[in-house]
Tab-separated table of C-alpha atoms in Angstrom:
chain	number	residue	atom	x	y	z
A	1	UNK	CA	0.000	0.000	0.000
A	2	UNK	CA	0.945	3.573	-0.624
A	3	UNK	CA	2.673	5.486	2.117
A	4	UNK	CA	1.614	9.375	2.768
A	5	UNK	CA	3.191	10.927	0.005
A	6	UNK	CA	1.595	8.947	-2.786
A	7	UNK	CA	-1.654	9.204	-1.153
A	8	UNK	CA	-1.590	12.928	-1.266
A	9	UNK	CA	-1.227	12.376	-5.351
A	10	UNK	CA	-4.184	10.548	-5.318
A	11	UNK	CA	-7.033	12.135	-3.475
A	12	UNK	CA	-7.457	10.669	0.149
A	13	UNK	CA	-10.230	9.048	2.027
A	14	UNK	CA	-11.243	10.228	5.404
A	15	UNK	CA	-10.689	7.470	7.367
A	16	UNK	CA	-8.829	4.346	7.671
A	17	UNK	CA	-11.434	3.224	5.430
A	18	UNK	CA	-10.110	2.888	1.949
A	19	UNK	CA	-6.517	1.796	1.259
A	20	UNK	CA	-4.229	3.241	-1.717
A	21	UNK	CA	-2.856	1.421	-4.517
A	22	UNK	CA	0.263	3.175	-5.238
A	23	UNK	CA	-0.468	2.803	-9.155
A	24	UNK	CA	-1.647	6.018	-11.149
A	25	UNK	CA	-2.574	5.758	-14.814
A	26	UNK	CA	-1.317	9.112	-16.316
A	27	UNK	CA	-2.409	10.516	-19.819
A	28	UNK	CA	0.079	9.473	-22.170
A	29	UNK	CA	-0.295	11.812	-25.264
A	30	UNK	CA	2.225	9.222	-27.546
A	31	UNK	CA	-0.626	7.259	-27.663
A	32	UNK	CA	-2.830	7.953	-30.987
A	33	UNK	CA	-4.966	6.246	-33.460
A	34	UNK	CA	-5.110	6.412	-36.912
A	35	UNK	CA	-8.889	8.242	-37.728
A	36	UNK	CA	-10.123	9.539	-40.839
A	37	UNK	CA	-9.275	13.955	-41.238
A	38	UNK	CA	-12.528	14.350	-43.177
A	39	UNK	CA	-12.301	18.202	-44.555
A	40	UNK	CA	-16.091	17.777	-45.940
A	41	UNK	CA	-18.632	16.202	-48.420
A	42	UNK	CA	-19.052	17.768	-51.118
A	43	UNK	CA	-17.212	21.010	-49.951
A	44	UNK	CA	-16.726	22.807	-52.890
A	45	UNK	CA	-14.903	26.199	-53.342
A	46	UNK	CA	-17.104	27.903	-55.436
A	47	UNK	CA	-21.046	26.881	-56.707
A	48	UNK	CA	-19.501	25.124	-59.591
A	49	UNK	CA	-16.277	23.614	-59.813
A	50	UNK	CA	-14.433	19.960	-58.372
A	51	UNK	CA	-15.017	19.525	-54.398
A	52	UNK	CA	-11.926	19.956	-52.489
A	53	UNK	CA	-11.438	16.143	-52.065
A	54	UNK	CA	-11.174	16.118	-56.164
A	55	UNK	CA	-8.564	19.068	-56.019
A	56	UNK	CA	-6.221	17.235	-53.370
A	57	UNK	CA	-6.196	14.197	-55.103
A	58	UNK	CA	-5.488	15.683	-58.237
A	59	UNK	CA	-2.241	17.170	-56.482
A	60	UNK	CA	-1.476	14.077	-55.349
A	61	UNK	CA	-1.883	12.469	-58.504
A	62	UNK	CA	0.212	15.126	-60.447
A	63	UNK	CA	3.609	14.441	-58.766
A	64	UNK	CA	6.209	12.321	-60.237
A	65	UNK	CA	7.488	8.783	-59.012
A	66	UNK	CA	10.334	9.973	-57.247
A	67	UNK	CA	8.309	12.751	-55.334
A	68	UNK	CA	5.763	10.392	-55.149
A	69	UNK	CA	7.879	7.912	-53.425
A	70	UNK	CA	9.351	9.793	-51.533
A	71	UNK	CA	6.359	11.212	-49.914
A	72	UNK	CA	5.041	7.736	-49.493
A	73	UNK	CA	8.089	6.556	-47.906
A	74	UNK	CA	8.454	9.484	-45.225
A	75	UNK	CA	4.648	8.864	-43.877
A	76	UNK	CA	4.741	5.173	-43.571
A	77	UNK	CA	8.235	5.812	-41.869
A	78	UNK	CA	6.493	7.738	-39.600
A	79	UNK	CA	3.102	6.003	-38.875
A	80	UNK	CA	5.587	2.394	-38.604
A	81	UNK	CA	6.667	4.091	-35.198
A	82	UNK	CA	3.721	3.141	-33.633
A	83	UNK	CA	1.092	1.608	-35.835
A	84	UNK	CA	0.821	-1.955	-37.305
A	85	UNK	CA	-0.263	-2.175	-41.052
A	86	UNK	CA	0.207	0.892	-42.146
A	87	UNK	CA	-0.534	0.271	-45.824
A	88	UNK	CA	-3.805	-1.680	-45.327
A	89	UNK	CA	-4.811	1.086	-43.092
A	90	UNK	CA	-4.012	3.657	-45.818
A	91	UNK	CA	-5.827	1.938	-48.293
A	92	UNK	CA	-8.711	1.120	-46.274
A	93	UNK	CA	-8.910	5.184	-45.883
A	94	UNK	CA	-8.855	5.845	-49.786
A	95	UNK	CA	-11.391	3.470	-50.307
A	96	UNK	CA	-13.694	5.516	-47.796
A	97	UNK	CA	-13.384	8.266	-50.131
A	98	UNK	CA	-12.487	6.751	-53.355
A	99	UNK	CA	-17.099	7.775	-54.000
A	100	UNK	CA	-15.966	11.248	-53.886
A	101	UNK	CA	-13.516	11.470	-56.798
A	102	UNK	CA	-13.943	11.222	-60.547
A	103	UNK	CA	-11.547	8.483	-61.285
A	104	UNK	CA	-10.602	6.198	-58.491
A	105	UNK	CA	-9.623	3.426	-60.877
A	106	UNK	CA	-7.062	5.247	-63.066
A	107	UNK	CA	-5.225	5.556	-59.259
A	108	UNK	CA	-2.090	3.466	-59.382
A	109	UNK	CA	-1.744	1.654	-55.370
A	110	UNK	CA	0.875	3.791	-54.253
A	111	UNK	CA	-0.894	6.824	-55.281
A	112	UNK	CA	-3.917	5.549	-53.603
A	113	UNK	CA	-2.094	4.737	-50.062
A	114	UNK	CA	-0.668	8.350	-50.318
A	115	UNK	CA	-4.373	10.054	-50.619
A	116	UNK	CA	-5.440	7.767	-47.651
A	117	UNK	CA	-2.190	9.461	-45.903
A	118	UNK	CA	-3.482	12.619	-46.663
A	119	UNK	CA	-7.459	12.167	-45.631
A	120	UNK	CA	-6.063	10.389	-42.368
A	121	UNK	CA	-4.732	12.026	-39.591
A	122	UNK	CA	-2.930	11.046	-36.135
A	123	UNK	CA	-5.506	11.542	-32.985
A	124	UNK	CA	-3.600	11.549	-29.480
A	125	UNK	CA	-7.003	10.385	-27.683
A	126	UNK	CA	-5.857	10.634	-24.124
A	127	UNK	CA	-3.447	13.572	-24.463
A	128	UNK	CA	-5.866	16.188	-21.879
A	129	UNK	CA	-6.810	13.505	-19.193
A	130	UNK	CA	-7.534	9.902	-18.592
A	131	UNK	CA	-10.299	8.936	-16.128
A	132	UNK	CA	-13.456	7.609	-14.743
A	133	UNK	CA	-12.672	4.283	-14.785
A	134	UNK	CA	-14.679	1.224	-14.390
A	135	UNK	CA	-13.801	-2.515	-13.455
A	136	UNK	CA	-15.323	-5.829	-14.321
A	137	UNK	CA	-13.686	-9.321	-14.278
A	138	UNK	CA	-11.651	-10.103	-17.092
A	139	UNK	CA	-13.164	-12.458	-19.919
A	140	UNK	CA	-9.648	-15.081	-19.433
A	141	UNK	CA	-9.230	-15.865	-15.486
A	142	UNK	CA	-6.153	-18.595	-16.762
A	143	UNK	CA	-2.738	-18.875	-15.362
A	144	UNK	CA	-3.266	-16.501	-12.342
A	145	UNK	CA	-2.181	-17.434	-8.990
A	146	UNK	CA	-4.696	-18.767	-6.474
A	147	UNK	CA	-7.439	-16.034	-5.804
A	148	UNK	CA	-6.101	-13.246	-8.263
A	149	UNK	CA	-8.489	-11.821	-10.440
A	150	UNK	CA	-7.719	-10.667	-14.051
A	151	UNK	CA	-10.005	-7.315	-14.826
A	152	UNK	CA	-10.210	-5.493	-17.780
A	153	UNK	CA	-10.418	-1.409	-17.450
A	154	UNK	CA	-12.327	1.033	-19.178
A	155	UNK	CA	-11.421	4.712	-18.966
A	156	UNK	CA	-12.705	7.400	-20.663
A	157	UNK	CA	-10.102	9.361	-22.725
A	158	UNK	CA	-9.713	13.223	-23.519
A	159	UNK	CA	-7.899	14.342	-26.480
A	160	UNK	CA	-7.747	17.586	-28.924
A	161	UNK	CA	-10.854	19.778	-28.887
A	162	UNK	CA	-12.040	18.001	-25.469
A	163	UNK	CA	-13.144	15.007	-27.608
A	164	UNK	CA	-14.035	11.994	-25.323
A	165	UNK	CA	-13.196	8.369	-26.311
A	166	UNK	CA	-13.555	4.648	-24.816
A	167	UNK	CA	-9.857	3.237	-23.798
A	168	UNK	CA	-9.258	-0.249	-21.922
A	169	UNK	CA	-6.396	-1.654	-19.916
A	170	UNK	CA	-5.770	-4.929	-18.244
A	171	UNK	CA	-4.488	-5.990	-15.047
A	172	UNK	CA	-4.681	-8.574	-11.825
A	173	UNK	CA	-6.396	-7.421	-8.538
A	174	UNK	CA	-5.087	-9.743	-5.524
A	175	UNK	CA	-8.218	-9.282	-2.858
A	176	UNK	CA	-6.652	-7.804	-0.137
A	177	UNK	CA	-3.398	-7.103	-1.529
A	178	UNK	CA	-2.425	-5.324	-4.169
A	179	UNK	CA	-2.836	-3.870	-7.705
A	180	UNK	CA	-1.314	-4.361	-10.873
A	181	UNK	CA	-1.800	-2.807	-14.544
A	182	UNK	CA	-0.304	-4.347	-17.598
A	183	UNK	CA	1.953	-1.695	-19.471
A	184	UNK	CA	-0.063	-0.695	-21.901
A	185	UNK	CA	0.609	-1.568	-25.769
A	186	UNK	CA	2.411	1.237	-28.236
A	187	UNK	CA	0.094	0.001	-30.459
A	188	UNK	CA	-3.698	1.581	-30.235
A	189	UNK	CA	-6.290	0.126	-32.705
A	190	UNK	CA	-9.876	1.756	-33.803
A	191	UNK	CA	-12.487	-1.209	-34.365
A	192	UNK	CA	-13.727	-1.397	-38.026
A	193	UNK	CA	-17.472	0.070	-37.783
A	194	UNK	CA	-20.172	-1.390	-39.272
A	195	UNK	CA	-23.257	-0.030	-40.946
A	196	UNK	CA	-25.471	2.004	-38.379
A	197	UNK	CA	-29.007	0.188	-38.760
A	198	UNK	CA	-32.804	1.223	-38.570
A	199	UNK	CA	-32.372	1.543	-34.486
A	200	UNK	CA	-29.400	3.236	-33.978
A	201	UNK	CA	-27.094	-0.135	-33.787
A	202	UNK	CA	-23.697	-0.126	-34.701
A	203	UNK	CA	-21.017	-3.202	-34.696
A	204	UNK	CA	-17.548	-2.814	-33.999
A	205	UNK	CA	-15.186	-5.497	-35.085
A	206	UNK	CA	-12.171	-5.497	-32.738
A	207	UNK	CA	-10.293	-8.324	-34.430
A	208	UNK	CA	-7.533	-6.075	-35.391
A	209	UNK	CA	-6.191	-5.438	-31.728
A	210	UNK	CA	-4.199	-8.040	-30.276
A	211	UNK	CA	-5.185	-7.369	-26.500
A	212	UNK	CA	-8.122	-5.553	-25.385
A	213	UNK	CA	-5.909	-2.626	-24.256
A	214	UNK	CA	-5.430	-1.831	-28.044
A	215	UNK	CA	-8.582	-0.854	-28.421
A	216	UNK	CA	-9.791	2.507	-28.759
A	217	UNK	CA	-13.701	4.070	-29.163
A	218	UNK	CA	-13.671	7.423	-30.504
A	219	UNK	CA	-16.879	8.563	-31.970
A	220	UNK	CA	-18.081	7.436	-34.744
A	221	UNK	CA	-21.609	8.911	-35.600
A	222	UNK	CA	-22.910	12.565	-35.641
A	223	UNK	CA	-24.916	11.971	-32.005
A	224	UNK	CA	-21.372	10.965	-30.372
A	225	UNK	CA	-19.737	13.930	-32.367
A	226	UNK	CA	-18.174	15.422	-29.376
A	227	UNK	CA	-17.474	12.144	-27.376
A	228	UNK	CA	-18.812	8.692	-25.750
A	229	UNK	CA	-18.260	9.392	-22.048
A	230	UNK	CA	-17.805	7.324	-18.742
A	231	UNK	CA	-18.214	4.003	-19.585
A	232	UNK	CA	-20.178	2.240	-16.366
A	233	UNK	CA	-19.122	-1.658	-17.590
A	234	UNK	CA	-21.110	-4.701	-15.962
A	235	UNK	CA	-20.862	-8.220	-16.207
A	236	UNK	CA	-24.521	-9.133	-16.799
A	237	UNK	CA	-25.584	-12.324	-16.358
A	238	UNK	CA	-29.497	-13.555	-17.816
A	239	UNK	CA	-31.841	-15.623	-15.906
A	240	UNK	CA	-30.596	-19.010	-18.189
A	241	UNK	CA	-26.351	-18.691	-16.679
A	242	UNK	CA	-25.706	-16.562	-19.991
A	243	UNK	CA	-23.370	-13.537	-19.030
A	244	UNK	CA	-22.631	-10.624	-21.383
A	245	UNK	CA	-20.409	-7.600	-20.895
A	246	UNK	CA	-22.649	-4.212	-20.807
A	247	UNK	CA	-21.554	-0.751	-20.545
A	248	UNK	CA	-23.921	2.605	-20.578
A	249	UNK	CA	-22.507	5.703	-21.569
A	250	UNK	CA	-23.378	9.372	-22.409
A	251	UNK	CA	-22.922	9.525	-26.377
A	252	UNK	CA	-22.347	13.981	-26.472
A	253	UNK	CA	-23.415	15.118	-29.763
A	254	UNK	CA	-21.907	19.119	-28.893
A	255	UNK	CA	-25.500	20.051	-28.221
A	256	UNK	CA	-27.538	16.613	-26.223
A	257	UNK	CA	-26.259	14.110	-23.887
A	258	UNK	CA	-28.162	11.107	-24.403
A	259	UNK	CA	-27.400	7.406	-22.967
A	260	UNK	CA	-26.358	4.540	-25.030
A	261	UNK	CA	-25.130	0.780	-24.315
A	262	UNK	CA	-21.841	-0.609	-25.488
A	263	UNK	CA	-22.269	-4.624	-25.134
A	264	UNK	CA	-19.961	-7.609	-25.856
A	265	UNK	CA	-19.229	-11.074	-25.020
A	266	UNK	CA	-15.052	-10.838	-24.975
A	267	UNK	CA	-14.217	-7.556	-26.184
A	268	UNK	CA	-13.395	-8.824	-29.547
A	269	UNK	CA	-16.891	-7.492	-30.825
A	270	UNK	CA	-18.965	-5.053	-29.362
A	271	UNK	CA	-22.267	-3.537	-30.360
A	272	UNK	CA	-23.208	0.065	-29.815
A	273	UNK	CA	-27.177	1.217	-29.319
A	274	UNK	CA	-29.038	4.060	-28.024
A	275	UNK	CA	-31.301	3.621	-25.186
A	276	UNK	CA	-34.886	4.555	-25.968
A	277	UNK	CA	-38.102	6.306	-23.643
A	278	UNK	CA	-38.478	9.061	-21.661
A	279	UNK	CA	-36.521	8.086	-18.485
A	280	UNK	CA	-33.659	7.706	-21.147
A	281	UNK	CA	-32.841	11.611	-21.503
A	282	UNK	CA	-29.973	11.865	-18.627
A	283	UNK	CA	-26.532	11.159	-18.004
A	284	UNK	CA	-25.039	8.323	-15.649
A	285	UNK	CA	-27.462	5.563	-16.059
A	286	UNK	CA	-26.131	2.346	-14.825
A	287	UNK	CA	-27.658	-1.425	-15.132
A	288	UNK	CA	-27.775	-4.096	-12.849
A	289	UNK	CA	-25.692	-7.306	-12.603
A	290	UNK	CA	-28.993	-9.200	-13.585
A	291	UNK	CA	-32.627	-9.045	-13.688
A	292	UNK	CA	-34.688	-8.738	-10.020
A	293	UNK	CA	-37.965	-10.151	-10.281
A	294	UNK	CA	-37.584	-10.924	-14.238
A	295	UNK	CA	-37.163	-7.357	-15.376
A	296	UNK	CA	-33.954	-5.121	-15.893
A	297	UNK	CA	-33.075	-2.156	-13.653
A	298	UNK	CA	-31.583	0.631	-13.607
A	299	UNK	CA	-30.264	3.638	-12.008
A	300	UNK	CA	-30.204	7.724	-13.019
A	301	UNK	CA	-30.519	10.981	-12.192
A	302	UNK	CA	-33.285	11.852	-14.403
A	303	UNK	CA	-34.280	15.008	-12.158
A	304	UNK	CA	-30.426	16.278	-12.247
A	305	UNK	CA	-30.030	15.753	-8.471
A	306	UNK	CA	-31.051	12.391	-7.023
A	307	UNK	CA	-30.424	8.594	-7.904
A	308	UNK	CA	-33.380	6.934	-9.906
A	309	UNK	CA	-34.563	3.752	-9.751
A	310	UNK	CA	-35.969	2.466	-13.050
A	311	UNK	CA	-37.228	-1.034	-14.235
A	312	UNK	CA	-38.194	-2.452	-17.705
A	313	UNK	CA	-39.149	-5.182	-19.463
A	314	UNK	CA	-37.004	-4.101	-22.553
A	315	UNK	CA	-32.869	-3.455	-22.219
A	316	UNK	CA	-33.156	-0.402	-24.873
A	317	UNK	CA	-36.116	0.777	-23.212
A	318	UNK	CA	-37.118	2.761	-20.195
A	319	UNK	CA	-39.676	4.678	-19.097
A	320	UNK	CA	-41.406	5.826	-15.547
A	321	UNK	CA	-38.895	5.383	-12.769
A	322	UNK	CA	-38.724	7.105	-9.213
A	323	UNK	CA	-36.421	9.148	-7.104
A	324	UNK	CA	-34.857	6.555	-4.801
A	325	UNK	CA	-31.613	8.524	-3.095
A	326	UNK	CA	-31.883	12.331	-2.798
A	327	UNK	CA	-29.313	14.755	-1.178
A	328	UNK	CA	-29.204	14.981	2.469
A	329	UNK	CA	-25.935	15.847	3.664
A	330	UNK	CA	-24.234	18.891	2.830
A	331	UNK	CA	-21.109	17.296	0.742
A	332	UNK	CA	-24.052	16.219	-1.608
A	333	UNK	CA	-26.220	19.308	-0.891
A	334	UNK	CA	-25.789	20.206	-4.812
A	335	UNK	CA	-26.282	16.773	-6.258
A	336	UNK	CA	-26.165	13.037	-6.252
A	337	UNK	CA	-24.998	9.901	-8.885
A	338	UNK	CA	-24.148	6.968	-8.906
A	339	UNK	CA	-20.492	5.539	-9.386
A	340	UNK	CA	-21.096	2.706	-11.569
A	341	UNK	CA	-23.607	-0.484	-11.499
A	342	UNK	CA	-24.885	-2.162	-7.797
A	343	UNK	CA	-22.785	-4.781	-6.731
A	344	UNK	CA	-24.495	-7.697	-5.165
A	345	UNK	CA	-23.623	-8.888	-1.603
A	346	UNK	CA	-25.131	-10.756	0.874
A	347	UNK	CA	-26.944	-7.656	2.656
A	348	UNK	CA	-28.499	-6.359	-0.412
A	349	UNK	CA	-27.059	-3.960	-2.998
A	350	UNK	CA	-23.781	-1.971	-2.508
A	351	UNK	CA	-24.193	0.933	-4.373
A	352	UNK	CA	-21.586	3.995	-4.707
A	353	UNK	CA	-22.029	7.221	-5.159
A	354	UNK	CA	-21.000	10.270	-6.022
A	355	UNK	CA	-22.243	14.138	-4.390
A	356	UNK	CA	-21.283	17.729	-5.441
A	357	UNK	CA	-21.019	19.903	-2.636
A	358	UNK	CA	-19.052	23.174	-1.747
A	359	UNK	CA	-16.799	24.839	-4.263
A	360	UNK	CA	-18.104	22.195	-7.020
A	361	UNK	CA	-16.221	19.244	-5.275
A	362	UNK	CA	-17.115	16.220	-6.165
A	363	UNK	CA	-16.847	13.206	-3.380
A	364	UNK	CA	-17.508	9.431	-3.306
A	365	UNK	CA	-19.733	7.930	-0.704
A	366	UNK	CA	-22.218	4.169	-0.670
A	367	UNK	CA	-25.645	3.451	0.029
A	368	UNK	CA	-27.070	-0.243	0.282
A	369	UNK	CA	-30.446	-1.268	-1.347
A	370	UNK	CA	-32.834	-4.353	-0.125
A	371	UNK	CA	-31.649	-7.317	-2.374
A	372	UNK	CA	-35.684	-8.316	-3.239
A	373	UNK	CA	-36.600	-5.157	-3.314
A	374	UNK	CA	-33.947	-2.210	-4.375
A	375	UNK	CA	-36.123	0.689	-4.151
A	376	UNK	CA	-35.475	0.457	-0.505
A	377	UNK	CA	-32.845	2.371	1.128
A	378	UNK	CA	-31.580	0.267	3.792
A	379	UNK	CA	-28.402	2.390	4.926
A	380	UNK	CA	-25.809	5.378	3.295
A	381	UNK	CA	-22.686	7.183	4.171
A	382	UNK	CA	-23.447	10.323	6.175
A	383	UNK	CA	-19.774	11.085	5.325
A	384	UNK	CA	-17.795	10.595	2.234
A	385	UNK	CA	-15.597	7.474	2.442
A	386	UNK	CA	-13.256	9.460	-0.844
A	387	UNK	CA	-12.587	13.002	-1.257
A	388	UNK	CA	-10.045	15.683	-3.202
A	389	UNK	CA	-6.937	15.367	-1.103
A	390	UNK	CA	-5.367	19.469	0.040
A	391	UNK	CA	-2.027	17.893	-1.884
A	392	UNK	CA	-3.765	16.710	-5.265
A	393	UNK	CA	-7.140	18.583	-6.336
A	394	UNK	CA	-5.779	20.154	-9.359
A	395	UNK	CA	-6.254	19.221	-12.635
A	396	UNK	CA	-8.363	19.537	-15.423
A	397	UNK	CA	-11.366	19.927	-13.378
A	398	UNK	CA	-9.838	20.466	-10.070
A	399	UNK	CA	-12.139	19.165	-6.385
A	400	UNK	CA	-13.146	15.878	-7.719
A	401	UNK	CA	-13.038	12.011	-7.523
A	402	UNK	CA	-15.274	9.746	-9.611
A	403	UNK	CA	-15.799	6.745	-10.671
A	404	UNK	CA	-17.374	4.636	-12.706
A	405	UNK	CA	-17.690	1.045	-11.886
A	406	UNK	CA	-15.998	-1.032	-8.821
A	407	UNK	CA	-15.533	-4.516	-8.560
A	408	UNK	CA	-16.388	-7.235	-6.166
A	409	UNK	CA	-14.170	-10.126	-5.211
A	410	UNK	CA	-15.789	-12.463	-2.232
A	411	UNK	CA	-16.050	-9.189	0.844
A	412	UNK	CA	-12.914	-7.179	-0.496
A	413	UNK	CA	-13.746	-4.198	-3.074
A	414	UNK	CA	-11.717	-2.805	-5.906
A	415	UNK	CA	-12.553	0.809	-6.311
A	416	UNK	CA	-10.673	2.794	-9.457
A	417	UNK	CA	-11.527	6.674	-9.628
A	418	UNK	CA	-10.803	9.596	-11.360
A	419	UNK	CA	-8.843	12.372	-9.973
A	420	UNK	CA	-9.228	15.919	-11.413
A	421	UNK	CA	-10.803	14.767	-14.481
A	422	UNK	CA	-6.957	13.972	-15.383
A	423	UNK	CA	-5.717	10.364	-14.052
A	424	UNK	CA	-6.758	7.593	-12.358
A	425	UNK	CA	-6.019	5.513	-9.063
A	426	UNK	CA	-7.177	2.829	-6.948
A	427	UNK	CA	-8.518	1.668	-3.552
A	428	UNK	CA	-9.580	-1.088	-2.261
A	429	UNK	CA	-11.895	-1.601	1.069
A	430	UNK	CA	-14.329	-5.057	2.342
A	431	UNK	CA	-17.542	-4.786	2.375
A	432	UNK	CA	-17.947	-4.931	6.179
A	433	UNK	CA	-16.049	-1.513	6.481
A	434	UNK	CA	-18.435	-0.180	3.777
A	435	UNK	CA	-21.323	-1.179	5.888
A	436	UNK	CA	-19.939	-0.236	9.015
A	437	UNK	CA	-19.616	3.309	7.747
A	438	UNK	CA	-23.380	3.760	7.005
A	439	UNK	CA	-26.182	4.451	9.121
């Protein structure tokens, strides 16, 4: 565990409570994607004339062979650094705009993978901040010591123009001991995106990344324009044994937040879909490990200020709902969230929070829910049990820990959060401290 010093870099609880990891996951701005630099469609200079795509390409297509290698050569140099397949990535890119141009087939290959270089463009998609994390048990549990636990992280990245993506890193949680996160790869991969159907459903492939900490969300569709924010991952498991990885999220189009679910069996494939009805308007909406009495639930903040509790028959559906936590103490006297999906122990459901008090600082505390029936509040944290720490609440917002999603392991607790909007740390707790803390 961390001794004083790191704990002041990592917000503090205010107790004995929690204990520190000493890791911190830093934004690491060498890390980029490959993304399309789309400079419009049609885009033209003047009412009549070629479209701006035509008039680069013809540039492109004017130069020589030795220019033309040699302006091949220095961009796949470059993109080799750190990037894997450069020229199948190039002239996957050209084909995405080959529709736009007048003669894509007179285009010789190496003219084509130098057009893709130029409609492409290098997006460092954590280079501002990387936070509110969330945990869930990794998909492969093999070749781990006796009672380590494999998870996989999400995090939400923040890049150039305060664009939000999805990133993911691995590591192994020993319950009641420490914390480990695999280095992550140079490598960062973009899923190939499907076709977005009749409901708002979008497949990713993922097949291209070699580990799960490869891949990389960025938006991908005009209502996700200006990110897909704090990923709140579950491990969901159906009334028939069947489990499936779920995650809501906020897709920001610049103008409406609106909640959407990211859902996959491995991580190799995911699917992306809005949620639907008219409890499905707010931020922070997070699912349940499984179905209580047949039907999904859900919590929100649908009023902007207290936790909801909503149930449905339908996954991508949800209406109605009721107020179920609302602020009481002043260090959530502005508002209240959760911190990622229920866990289930044998008391009921653990259930943490998040409340905006004084000077916009944002603290963690728990509540605990009756297991039959959760709109019951059984118990909460008069006090919160994680707060900005005097030696680290600056950042890029300063006064605030969050998080997104903790994990569960037996009674010990794996709890990664957000400092600052700009990096992210762990602690871990038992459940019988958590409960002893509530009244």
């Amino acid at each position: 565990m961390c001794d004083a010093a790191v704990k002041r870099d990592t917000g503090m609880a205010t107790t004995d409570l929690l204990q520190h990891s000493d890791v911190i996951l830093r934004p690491d701005p060498s890390r980029t994607v490959v993304r399309p630099f789309d400079l419009g469609y049609p885009g033209r200079f003047a009412d009549a004339g070629p479209s701006r795509t035509q008039v680069i390409v013809d540039r492109i297509t004017s130069l020589d062979e030795a220019r033309l290698d040699a302006e091949l050569r220095g961009v796949t140099r470059s993109l080799d650094e750190r990037h894997r397949d450069v020229d199948a990535t190039l002239r996957r890119r050209f084909e995405a705009i080959a529709g736009r141009i007048t003669t894509p087939r007179d285009v010789s290959d190496r003219q084509q993978r130098l057009i893709g270089a130029y409609f492409s463009e290098e997006y460092s998609f954590e280079a501002a901040a990387l936070f509110n994390p969330s945990a869930v048990p990794h998909p492969d549990q093999s070749g781990l010591p006796d009672g380590a636990i494999r998870f996989v992280l999400s995090l939400r990245g923040i890049g150039e123009g305060h664009v939000s993506s999805v990133a993911f890193r691995t590591g192994v949680w020993m319950p009641g001991g420490a914390v480990t996160v695999d280095p992550p790869s140079p490598s960062a991969v973009p899923p190939e995106v499907g076709i977005e159907d009749g409901e708002g459903r979008v497949r990713l492939d993922c097949g291209a990344s070699r580990s799960i900490c490869e891949t990389v969300i960025f938006p991908v569709l005009p209502r996700q324009r200006q990110g897909i924010e704090d990923v709140r991952l579950v491990r969901f498991t159906d009334d028939d044994g069947t489990s499936v990885y779920h995650g809501t999220y906020t897709a920001f189009s610049g103008a409406d937040a609106k909640p959407e679910l990211l859902s996959s069996g491995d991580f190799t494939s995911m699917e992306m879909r809005p949620l639907t009805g008219d409890a499905a308007g707010a931020k922070g909406m997070a699912l349940f490990p499984r179905r209580v009495d047949g039907r999904f639930l859900m919590l929100g903040r649908q009023d902007s200020e207290s936790i909801w509790l909503h149930r449905s028959d339908e996954l991508y559906r949800w209406n109605g709902g009721a107020r179920l936590v609302r602020p009481r103490y002043p260090w959530e006297f502005v508002q209240m969230g959760n911190c990622g999906s229920p866990l289930e122990v044998d008391e009921g459901w653990l259930v943490f929070t998040h409340g905006v008090g004084t000077v916009r600082n944002y603290c963690m505390g728990a509540c605990l829910l009756d297991k039959a029936d959760p709109s019951k509040l059984l118990a909460r944290t008069p006090a919160p049990i994680l707060e900005p720490s005097p030696g680290e609440r600056d950042g890029y917002v300063p006064n605030v820990v969050y998080g997104c999603g903790a994990m569960l392991s037996g009674r010990d607790v794996l709890i990664p959060y957000g400092v600052a909007d700009n990096f992210t740390s762990f602690a871990t707790t038992t459940v019988d401290g958590l409960l002893g803390a509530m009244e």
